[in-house]
XYZ file of C-alpha atoms in Angstrom:
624
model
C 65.862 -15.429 32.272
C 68.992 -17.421 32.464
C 72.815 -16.117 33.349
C 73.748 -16.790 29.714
C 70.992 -15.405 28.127
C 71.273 -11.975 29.582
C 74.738 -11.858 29.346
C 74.082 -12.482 25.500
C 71.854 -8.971 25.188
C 73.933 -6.800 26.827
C 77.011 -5.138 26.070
C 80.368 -4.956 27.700
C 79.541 -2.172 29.467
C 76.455 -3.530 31.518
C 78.143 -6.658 32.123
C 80.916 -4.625 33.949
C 80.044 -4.398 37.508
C 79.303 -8.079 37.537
C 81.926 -9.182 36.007
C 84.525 -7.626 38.360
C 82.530 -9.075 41.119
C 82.969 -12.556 39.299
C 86.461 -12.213 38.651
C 87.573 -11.007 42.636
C 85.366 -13.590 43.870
C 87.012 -16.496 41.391
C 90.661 -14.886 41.791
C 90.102 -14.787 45.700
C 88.601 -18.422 46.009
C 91.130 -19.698 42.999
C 94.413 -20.616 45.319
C 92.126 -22.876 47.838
C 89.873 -24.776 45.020
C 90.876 -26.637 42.218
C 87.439 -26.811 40.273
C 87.350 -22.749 40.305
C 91.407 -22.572 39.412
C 90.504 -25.057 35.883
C 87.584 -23.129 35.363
C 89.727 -19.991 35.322
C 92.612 -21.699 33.005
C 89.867 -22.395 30.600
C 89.644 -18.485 30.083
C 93.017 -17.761 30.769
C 92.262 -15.989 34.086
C 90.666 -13.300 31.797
C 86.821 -13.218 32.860
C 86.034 -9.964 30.383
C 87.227 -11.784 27.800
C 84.520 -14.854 28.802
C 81.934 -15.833 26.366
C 78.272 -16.050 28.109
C 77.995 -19.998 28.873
C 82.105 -19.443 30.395
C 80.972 -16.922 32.766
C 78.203 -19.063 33.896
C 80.503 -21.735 34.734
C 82.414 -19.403 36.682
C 79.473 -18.070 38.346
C 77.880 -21.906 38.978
C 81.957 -22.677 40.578
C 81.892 -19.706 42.864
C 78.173 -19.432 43.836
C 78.359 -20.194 47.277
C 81.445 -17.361 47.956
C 79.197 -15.370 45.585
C 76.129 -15.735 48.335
C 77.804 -14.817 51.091
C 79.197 -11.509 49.597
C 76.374 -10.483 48.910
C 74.595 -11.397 52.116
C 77.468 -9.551 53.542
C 76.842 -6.360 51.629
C 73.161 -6.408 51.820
C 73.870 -6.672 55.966
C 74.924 -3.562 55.601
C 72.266 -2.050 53.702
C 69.032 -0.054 54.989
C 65.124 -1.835 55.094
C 64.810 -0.075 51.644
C 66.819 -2.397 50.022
C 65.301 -5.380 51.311
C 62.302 -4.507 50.026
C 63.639 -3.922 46.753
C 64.582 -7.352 46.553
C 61.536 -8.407 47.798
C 60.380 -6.866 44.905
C 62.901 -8.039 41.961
C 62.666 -11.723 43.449
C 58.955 -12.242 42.593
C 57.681 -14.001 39.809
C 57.562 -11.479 36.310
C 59.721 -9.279 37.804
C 63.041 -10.564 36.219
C 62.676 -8.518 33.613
C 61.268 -5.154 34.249
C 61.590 -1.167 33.064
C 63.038 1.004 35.657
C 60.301 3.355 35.800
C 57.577 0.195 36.442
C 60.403 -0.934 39.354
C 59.542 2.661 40.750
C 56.059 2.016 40.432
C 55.833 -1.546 42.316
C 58.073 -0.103 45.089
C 55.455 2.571 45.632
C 52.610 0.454 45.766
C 54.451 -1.648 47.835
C 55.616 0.828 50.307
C 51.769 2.174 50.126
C 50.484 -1.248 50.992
C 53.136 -1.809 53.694
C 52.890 1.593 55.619
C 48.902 0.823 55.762
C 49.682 -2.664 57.578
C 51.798 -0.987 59.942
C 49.227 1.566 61.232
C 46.743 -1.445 61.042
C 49.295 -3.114 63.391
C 49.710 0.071 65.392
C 45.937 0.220 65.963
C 45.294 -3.352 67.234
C 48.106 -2.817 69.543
C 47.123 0.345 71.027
C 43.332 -0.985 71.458
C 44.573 -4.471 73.115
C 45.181 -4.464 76.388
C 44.839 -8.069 77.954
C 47.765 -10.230 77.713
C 45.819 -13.425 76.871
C 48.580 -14.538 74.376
C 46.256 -14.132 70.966
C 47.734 -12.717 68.359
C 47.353 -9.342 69.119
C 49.644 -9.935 72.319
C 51.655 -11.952 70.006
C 52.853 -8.936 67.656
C 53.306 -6.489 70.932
C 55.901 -9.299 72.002
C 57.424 -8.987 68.606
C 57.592 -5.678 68.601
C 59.191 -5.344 72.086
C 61.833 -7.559 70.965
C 62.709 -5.666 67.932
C 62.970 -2.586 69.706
C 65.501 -3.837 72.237
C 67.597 -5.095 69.469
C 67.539 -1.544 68.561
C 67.874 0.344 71.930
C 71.152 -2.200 72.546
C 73.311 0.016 69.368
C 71.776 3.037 71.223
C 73.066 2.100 74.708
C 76.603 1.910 73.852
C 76.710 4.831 71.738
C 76.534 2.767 68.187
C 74.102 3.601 65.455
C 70.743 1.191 65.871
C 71.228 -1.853 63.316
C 69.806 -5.225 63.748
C 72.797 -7.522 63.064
C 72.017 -10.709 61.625
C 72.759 -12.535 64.942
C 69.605 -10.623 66.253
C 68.058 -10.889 63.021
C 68.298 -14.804 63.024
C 66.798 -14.498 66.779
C 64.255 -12.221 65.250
C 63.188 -14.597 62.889
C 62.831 -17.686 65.849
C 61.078 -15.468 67.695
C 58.404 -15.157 64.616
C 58.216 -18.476 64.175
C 57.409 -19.347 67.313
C 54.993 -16.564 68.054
C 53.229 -17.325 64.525
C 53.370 -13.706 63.067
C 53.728 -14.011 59.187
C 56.787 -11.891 57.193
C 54.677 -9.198 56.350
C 53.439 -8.494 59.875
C 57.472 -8.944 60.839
C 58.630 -5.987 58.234
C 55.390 -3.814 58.892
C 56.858 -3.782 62.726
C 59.880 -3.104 61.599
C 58.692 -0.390 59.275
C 57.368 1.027 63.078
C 60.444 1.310 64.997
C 62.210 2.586 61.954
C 60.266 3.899 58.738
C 61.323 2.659 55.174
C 62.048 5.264 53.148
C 60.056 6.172 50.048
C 60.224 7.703 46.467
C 62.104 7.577 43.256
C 65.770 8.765 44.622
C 65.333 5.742 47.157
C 65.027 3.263 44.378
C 67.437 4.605 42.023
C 69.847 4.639 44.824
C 69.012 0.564 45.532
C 69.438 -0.284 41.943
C 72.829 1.293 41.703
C 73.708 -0.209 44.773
C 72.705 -3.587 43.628
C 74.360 -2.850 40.303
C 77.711 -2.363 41.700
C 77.373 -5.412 44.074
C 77.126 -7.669 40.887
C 73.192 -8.559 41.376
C 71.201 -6.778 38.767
C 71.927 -5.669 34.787
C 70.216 -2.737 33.793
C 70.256 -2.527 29.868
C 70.485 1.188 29.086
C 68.904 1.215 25.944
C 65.368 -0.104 27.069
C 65.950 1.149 30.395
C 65.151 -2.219 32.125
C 66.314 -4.012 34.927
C 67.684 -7.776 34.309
C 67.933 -10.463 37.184
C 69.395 -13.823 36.458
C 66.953 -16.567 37.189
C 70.341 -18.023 39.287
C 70.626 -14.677 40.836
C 67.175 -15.098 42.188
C 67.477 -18.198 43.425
C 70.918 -16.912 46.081
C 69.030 -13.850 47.162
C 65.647 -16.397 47.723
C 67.958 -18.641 50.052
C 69.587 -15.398 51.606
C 66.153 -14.310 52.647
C 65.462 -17.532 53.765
C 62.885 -18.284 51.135
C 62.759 -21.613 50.476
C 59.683 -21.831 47.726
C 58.791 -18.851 44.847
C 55.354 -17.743 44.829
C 54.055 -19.579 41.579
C 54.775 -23.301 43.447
C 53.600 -21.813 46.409
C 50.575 -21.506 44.803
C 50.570 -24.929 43.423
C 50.241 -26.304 46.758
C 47.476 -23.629 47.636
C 45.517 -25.078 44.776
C 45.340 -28.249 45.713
C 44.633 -28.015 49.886
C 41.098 -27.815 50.805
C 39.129 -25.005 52.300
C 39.786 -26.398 56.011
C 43.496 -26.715 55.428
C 43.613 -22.362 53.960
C 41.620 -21.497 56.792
C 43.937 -23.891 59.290
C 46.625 -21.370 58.229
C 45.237 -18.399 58.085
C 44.038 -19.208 61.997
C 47.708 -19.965 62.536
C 48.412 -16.223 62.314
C 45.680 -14.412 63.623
C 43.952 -13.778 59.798
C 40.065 -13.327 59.435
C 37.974 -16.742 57.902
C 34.901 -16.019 58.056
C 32.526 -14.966 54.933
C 36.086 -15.071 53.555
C 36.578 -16.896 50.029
C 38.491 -19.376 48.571
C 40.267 -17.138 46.216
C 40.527 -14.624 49.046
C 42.248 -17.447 51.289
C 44.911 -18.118 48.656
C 45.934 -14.288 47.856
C 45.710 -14.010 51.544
C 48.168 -16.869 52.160
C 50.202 -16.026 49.110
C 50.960 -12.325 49.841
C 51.921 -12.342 53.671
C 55.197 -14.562 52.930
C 54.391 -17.670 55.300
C 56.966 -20.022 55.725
C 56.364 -22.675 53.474
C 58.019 -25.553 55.679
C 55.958 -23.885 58.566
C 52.818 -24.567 56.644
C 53.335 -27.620 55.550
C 54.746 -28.959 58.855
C 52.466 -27.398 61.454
C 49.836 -24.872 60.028
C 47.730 -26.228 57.743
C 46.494 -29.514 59.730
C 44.772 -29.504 62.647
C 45.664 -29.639 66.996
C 44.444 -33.157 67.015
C 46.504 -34.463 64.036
C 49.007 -37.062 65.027
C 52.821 -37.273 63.177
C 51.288 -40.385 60.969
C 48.316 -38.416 59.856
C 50.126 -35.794 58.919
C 52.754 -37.601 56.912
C 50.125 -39.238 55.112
C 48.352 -36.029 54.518
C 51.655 -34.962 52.620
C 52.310 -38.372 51.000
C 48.581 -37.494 49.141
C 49.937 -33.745 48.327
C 52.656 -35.124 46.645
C 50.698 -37.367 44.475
C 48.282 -34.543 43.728
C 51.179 -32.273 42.507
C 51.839 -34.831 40.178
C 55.175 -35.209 41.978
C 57.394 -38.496 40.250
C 59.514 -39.342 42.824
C 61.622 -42.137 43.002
C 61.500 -41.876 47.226
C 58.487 -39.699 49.135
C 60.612 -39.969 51.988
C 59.713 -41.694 55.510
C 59.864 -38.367 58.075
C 57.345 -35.090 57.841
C 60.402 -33.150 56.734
C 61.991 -35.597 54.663
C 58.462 -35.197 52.539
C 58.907 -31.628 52.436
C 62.002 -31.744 51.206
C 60.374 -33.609 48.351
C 58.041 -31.194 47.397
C 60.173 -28.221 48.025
C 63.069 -29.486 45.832
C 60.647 -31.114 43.159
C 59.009 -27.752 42.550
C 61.722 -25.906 42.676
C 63.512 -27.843 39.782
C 60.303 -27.936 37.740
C 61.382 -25.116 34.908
C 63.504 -27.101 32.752
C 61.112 -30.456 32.560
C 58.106 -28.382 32.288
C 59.290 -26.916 29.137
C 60.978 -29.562 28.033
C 57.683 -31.814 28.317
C 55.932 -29.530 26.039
C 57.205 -27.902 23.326
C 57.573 -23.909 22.248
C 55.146 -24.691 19.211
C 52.931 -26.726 21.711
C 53.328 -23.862 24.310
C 52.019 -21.405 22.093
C 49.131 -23.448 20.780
C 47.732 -23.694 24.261
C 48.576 -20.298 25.243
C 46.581 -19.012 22.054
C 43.852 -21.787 23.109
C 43.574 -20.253 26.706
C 43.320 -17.036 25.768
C 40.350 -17.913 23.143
C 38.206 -20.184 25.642
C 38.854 -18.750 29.261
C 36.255 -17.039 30.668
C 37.120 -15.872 34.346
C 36.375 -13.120 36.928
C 38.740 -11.435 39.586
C 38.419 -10.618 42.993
C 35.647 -8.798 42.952
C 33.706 -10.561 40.365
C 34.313 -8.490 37.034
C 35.201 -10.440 33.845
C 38.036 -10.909 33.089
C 40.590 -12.345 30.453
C 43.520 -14.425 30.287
C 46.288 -11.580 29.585
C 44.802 -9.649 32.263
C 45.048 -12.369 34.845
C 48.533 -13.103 33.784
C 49.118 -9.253 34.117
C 47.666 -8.887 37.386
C 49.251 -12.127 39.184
C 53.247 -11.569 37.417
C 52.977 -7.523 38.321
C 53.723 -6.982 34.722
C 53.158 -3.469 33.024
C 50.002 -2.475 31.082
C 52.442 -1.433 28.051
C 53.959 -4.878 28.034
C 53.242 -7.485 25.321
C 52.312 -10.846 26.693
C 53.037 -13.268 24.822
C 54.798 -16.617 24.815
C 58.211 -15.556 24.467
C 57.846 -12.935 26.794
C 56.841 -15.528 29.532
C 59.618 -17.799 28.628
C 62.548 -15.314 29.518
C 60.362 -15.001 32.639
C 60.897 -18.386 33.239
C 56.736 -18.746 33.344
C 56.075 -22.695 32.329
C 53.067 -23.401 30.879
C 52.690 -25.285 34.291
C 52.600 -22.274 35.768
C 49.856 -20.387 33.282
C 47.465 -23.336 34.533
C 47.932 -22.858 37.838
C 46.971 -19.295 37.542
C 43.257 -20.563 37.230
C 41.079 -21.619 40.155
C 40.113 -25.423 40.148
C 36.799 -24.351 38.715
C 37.993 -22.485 35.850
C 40.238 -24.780 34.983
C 38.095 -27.572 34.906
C 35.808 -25.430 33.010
C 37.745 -24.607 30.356
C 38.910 -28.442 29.955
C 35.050 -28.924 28.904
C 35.483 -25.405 26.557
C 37.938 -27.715 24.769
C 36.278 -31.184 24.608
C 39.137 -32.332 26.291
C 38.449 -35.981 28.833
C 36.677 -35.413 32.007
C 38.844 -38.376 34.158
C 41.656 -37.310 35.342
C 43.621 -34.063 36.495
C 42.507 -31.307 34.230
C 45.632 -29.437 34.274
C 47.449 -32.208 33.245
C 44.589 -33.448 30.329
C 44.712 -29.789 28.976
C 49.294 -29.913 28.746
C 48.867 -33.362 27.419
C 46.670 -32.338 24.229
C 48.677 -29.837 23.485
C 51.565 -32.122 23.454
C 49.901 -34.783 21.932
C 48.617 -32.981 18.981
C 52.131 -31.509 18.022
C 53.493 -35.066 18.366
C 51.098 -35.932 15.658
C 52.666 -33.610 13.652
C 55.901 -34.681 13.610
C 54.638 -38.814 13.222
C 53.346 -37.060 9.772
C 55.995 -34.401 8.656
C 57.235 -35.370 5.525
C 53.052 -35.057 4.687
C 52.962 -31.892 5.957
C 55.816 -30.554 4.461
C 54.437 -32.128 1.119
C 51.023 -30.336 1.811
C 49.388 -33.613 1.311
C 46.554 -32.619 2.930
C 44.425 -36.336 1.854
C 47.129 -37.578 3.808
C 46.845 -35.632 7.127
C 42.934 -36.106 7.313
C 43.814 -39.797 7.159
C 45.682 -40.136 10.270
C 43.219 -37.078 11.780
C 44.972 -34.129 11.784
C 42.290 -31.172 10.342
C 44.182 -28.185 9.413
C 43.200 -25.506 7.047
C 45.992 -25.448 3.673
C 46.533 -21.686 4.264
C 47.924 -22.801 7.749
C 50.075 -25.765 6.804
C 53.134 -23.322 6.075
C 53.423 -22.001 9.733
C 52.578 -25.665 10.994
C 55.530 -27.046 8.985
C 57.794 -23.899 10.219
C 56.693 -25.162 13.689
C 56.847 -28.659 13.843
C 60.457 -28.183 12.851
C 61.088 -25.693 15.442
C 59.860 -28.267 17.857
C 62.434 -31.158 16.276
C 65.044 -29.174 16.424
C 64.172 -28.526 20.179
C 64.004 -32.293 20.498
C 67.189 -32.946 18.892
C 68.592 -30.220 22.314
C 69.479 -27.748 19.858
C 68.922 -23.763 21.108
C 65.887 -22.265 19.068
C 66.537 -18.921 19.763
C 63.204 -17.229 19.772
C 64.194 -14.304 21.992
C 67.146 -13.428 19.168
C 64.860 -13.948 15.894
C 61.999 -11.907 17.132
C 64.388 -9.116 17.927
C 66.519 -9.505 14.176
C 62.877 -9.657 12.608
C 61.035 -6.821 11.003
C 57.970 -6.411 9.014
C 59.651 -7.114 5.716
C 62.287 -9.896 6.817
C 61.056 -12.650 8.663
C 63.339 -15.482 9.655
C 61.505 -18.644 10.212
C 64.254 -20.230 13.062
C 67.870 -19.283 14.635
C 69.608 -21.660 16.028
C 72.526 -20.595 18.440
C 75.579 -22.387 18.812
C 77.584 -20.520 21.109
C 77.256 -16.870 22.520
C 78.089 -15.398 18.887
C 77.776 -17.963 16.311
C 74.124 -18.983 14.871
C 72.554 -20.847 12.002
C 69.505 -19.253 10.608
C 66.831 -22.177 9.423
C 64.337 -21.685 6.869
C 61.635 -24.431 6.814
C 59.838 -24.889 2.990
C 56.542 -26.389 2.031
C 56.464 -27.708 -1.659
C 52.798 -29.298 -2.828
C 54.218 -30.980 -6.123
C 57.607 -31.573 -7.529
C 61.048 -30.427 -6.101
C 61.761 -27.210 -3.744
C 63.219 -25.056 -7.246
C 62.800 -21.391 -5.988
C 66.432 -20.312 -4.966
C 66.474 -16.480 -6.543
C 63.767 -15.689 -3.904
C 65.041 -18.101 -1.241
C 68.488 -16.199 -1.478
C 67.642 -12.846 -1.528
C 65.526 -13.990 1.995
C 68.184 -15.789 3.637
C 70.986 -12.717 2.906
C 69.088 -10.366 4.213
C 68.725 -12.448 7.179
C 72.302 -12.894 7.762
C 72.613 -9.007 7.295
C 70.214 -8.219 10.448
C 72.000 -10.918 12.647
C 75.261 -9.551 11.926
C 74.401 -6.059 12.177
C 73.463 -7.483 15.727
C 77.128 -8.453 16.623
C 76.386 -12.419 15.476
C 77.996 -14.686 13.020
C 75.787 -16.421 10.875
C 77.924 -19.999 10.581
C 75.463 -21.361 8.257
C 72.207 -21.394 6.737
C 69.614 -24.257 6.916
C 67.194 -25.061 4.281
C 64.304 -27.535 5.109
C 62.392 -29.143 2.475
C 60.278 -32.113 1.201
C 63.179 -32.547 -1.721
C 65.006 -29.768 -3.564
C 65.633 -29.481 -7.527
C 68.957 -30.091 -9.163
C 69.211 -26.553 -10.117
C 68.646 -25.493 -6.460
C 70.955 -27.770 -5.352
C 74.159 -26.530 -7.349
C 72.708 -22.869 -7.000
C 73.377 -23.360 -2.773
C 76.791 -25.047 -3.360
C 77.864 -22.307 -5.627
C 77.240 -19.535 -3.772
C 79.772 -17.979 -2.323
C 78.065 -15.149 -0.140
C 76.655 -17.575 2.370
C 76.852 -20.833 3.532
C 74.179 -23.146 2.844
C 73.155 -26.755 3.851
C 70.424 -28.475 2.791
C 68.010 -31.101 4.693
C 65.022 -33.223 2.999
C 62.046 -32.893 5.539
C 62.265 -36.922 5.491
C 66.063 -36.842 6.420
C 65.019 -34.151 9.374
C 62.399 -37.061 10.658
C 65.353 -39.833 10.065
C 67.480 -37.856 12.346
C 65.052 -37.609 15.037
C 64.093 -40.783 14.705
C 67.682 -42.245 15.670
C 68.156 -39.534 18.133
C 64.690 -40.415 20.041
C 65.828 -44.366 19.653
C 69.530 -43.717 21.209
C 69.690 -43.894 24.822
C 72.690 -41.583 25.097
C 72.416 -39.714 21.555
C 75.103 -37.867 20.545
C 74.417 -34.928 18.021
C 75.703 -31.556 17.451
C 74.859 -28.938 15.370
C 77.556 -28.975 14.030
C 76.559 -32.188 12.114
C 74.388 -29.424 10.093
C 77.193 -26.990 8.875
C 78.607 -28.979 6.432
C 77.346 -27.423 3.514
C 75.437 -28.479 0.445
C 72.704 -31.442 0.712
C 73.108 -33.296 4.143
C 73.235 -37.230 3.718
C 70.602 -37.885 6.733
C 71.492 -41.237 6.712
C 75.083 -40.722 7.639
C 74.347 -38.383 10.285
C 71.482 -40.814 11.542
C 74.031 -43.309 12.016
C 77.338 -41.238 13.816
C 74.318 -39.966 16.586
């Protein structure tokens, strides 16, 4: 979840700790940079009084002072914390109750504590020094012990400072010994301590350093997705787990079991599936494997370069250079994925999203590790380490920052492909991509025919080929606007309306403006004749407005979408003095769009849609 939406669900309270952080970091860095000092005029040097997307800025101006205090603090902190973080950093876990953080850490510590002994054992039972990996570790190890024997020599407490710990980490490279091998020795020479009061302890720690939120009233832990993304570079991790995967996906079986050589791991009668969760979960460099592990002794510079000029094209990379060097291509990849959020939802839309998520879950037909069934929610479940109480669902995975990208990649090759043939969907081509595509496609059909749909001219739709069922038009219409609106950059709040909604009251769309002002949008179908039904309309819309402000928001103005609205209606909405209404004809919606899509720099703001009474889509059409 972003900076700005978390800050927008919590109260002043839990935004406390990190907003003193902010505000000695900005007032520290202030005298010596100009961009920081404006950004602190703009809020009159009073951070607590910041709304959400002002903080950000503030955060985004002092981010790199903002890593090294806390790569400064967490120096200072026990192994305990670091594998907290290890923890809160993975994908699904930006979000997460306190009790289910207890949980993971447990399982963790559990899974940890039964490498080290592992460890433990193959060192005690090897006893040549032929340099295999085996040796490998026991050189590790010997190394990591001195850097603790040198605090006890001259009488300091044993610490690995990050000058040693930078040496450490050289040393690991070199020697090929993966992350979790390097904190399971660790864990050796000095134990990582366990249970509930150890956690608790982290989180308030991390609290008061200005990394986490914890929102008291569901008891759950909050990360920033830009929070992540400093302690990821702090730990030196340059790639999250769900691109690493990406690239796991698409290297064949010699390349997995080229790595998993690298560092000593077991190939044989070992499966493909096996290979990847192997790879995934012992935190190997990602510029190691790419560089060095995953091709073989023989390969020369050119062969690899080519090799990663073809991964780039099978990632589906569009990259205006590849690059000429091996690590200039890495770079590539690494930065490509990294920024890949924000296009991959923006290249398919939240209606679209859901469609195929719903899709998924109907057709896929998969097994885990050990061959048992299973379904979509439980793979999603299993992979994002997210609780058995927890809904999934689409809006639950976007605040986790989970693309629908990233749901695809989830599947094996096979299952994917599979379930591209459940669907009918083309056979040439990338699946993944054919499968994102029809779901895009067939809600850009929807809005080519909106003023049909919102006309329920069903004759009309099978014309052009869109089958839909009548009793479904009403929530196709509601989404097909949703997804213009998210064309025209406006915020559809989903996150907000599902919390304001209830059983009874049922918002179709909220639209936020800025951290407390919304517009709540109600999208009508009419089959014949003008939209005429403003008693019931009204009595919806108020008690909308009276959820959302009993949430702390201002409703700046209510929406109406419809194929064409009665004269009656019309004066009703301008007369009313309760609310503020505006009215748009489903055709004067499509207008908009249409000038926005055909602008190369459009300019529109919502704004444009507070003006009360019926809009004049032509006028707005034109000033975009």
């Amino acid at each position: 979840m972003k900076l700005s939406h978390v800050l927008s669900t919590l109260n002043q309270i839990e935004k406390s700790k990190f907003i003193t952080c902010l505000d000695k970091l900005c007032s520290s860095a202030a005298p010596g940079d100009e961009v920081i000092s404006k950004a602190l005029s703009k809020v009159n040097r009073q951070i607590k009084d910041a709304s959400g997307s002002e903080i950000t800025h503030l955060f985004n101006a002092v981010a790199i002072q903002y890593q090294d205090s806390i790569r400064e603090k967490l120096a200072l902190s026990d192994a305990s914390m670091a594998l907290l973080i290890n923890i809160l950093t993975r994908d699904g876990n930006g979000i997460a109750r306190i009790s289910w953080v207890e949980q993971l850490y447990n399982r963790e510590w559990e899974a940890l504590d039964a490498l080290a002994q592992q460890i433990q054992q193959d060192l005690d039972s090897n006893l040549t020094e032929d340099y295999g990996h085996a040796h490998r570790l026991k050189i590790f190890r010997d190394c990591l012990n001195v850097a603790y024997t040198n605090d006890e020599r001259i009488n300091r407490q044993a610490n690995i400072t990050d000058d040693e710990r930078s040496i450490l980490n050289t040393l690991a490279h070199h020697l090929k010994i993966s992350h979790d091998e390097v904190v399971a020795i660790e864990h050796l020479s000095e134990p990582i301590k366990a249970g509930k009061q150890t956690v608790e302890n982290c989180l308030q720690e991390l609290r008061d350093m200005g990394v986490i939120f914890v929102n008291r009233k569901t008891s759950e832990v909050l990360i920033p997705d830009e929070v992540v993304t400093v302690l990821n570079q702090i730990q030196g991790k340059e790639l999250a787990d769900k691109h690493l995967l990406r690239i796991l996906r698409v290297l064949s079986d010699a390349e997995l079991s080229n790595v998993l050589k690298s560092y000593g791991k077991r190939i044989r009668s070992v499966s493909r599936a096996e290979k990847i969760s192997t790879i995934l979960h012992s935190g190997i460099a990602v510029r190691d494997m790419l560089s060095r592990d995953l091709f073989d002794e023989a390969d020369n510079q050119n062969k690899r370069k080519e090799r990663l000029k073809q991964l780039i094209a099978d990632l589906d990379i569009d990259a205006d250079k590849i690059g000429f060097t091996l690590d200039e291509r890495i770079d590539v990849i690494l930065q490509s994925l990294n920024t890949a959020a924000d296009h991959e939802f923006d290249a398919i839309s939240a209606t679209g999203y859901k469609e195929m998520f719903d899709a998924l879950v109907q057709n896929f037909q998969g097994t885990d590790a050990t061959g048992v069934p299973e379904t979509l929610i439980q793979r999603i479940r299993f992979e994002y380490e997210l609780e058995e109480t927890e809904e999934i669902n689409v809006e639950r995975l976007r605040a986790l920052s989970i693309t629908p990208h990233d749901v695809l990649y989830l599947l094996t090759n096979d299952e994917v492909k599979e379930l591209r043939d459940n669907l009918k969907l083309p056979r040439k081509g990338n699946p993944r991509t054919n499968i994102l595509e029809a779901f895009a496609n067939a809600n850009d059909k929807l809005i080519e025919n909106y003023a049909a749909l919102a006309k329920r001219d069903l004759l009309a739709l099978k014309a052009v080929g869109i089958e839909i069922n009548e009793a479904d038009i009403g929530v196709k219409f509601e989404e097909a606007t949703k997804t213009i609106l998210e064309q025209l950059e406006l915020d559809v709040d989903e996150e907000l309306r599902k919390s304001i909604n209830t059983a009874k009251d049922k918002a179709d769309i909220i639209i936020s403006i800025s951290d407390d002002d919304i517009i709540i949008g109600e999208a009508k179908t009419c089959k014949e004749g003008d939209f005429a039904k403003y008693s019931a309309t009204s009595r919806q819309i108020k008690a909308y407005v009276n959820r959302c402000e009993n949430q702390g928001k201002r409703v700046a103005q209510v929406l109406i979408i419809a194929p064409s609205f009665s004269q009656d209606f019309i004066e009703s909405a301008e007369m009313d003095t309760e609310v503020n209404i505006s009215l748009l004809t489903a055709e004067g919606l499509k207008q908009i769009y249409d000038a926005y899509k055909a602008k190369r720099r459009p300019n529109f703001s919502a704004r444009l849609l507070t003006k009360g009474g019926l809009l004049k889509a032509e006028l707005i059409a034109k000033s975009i």
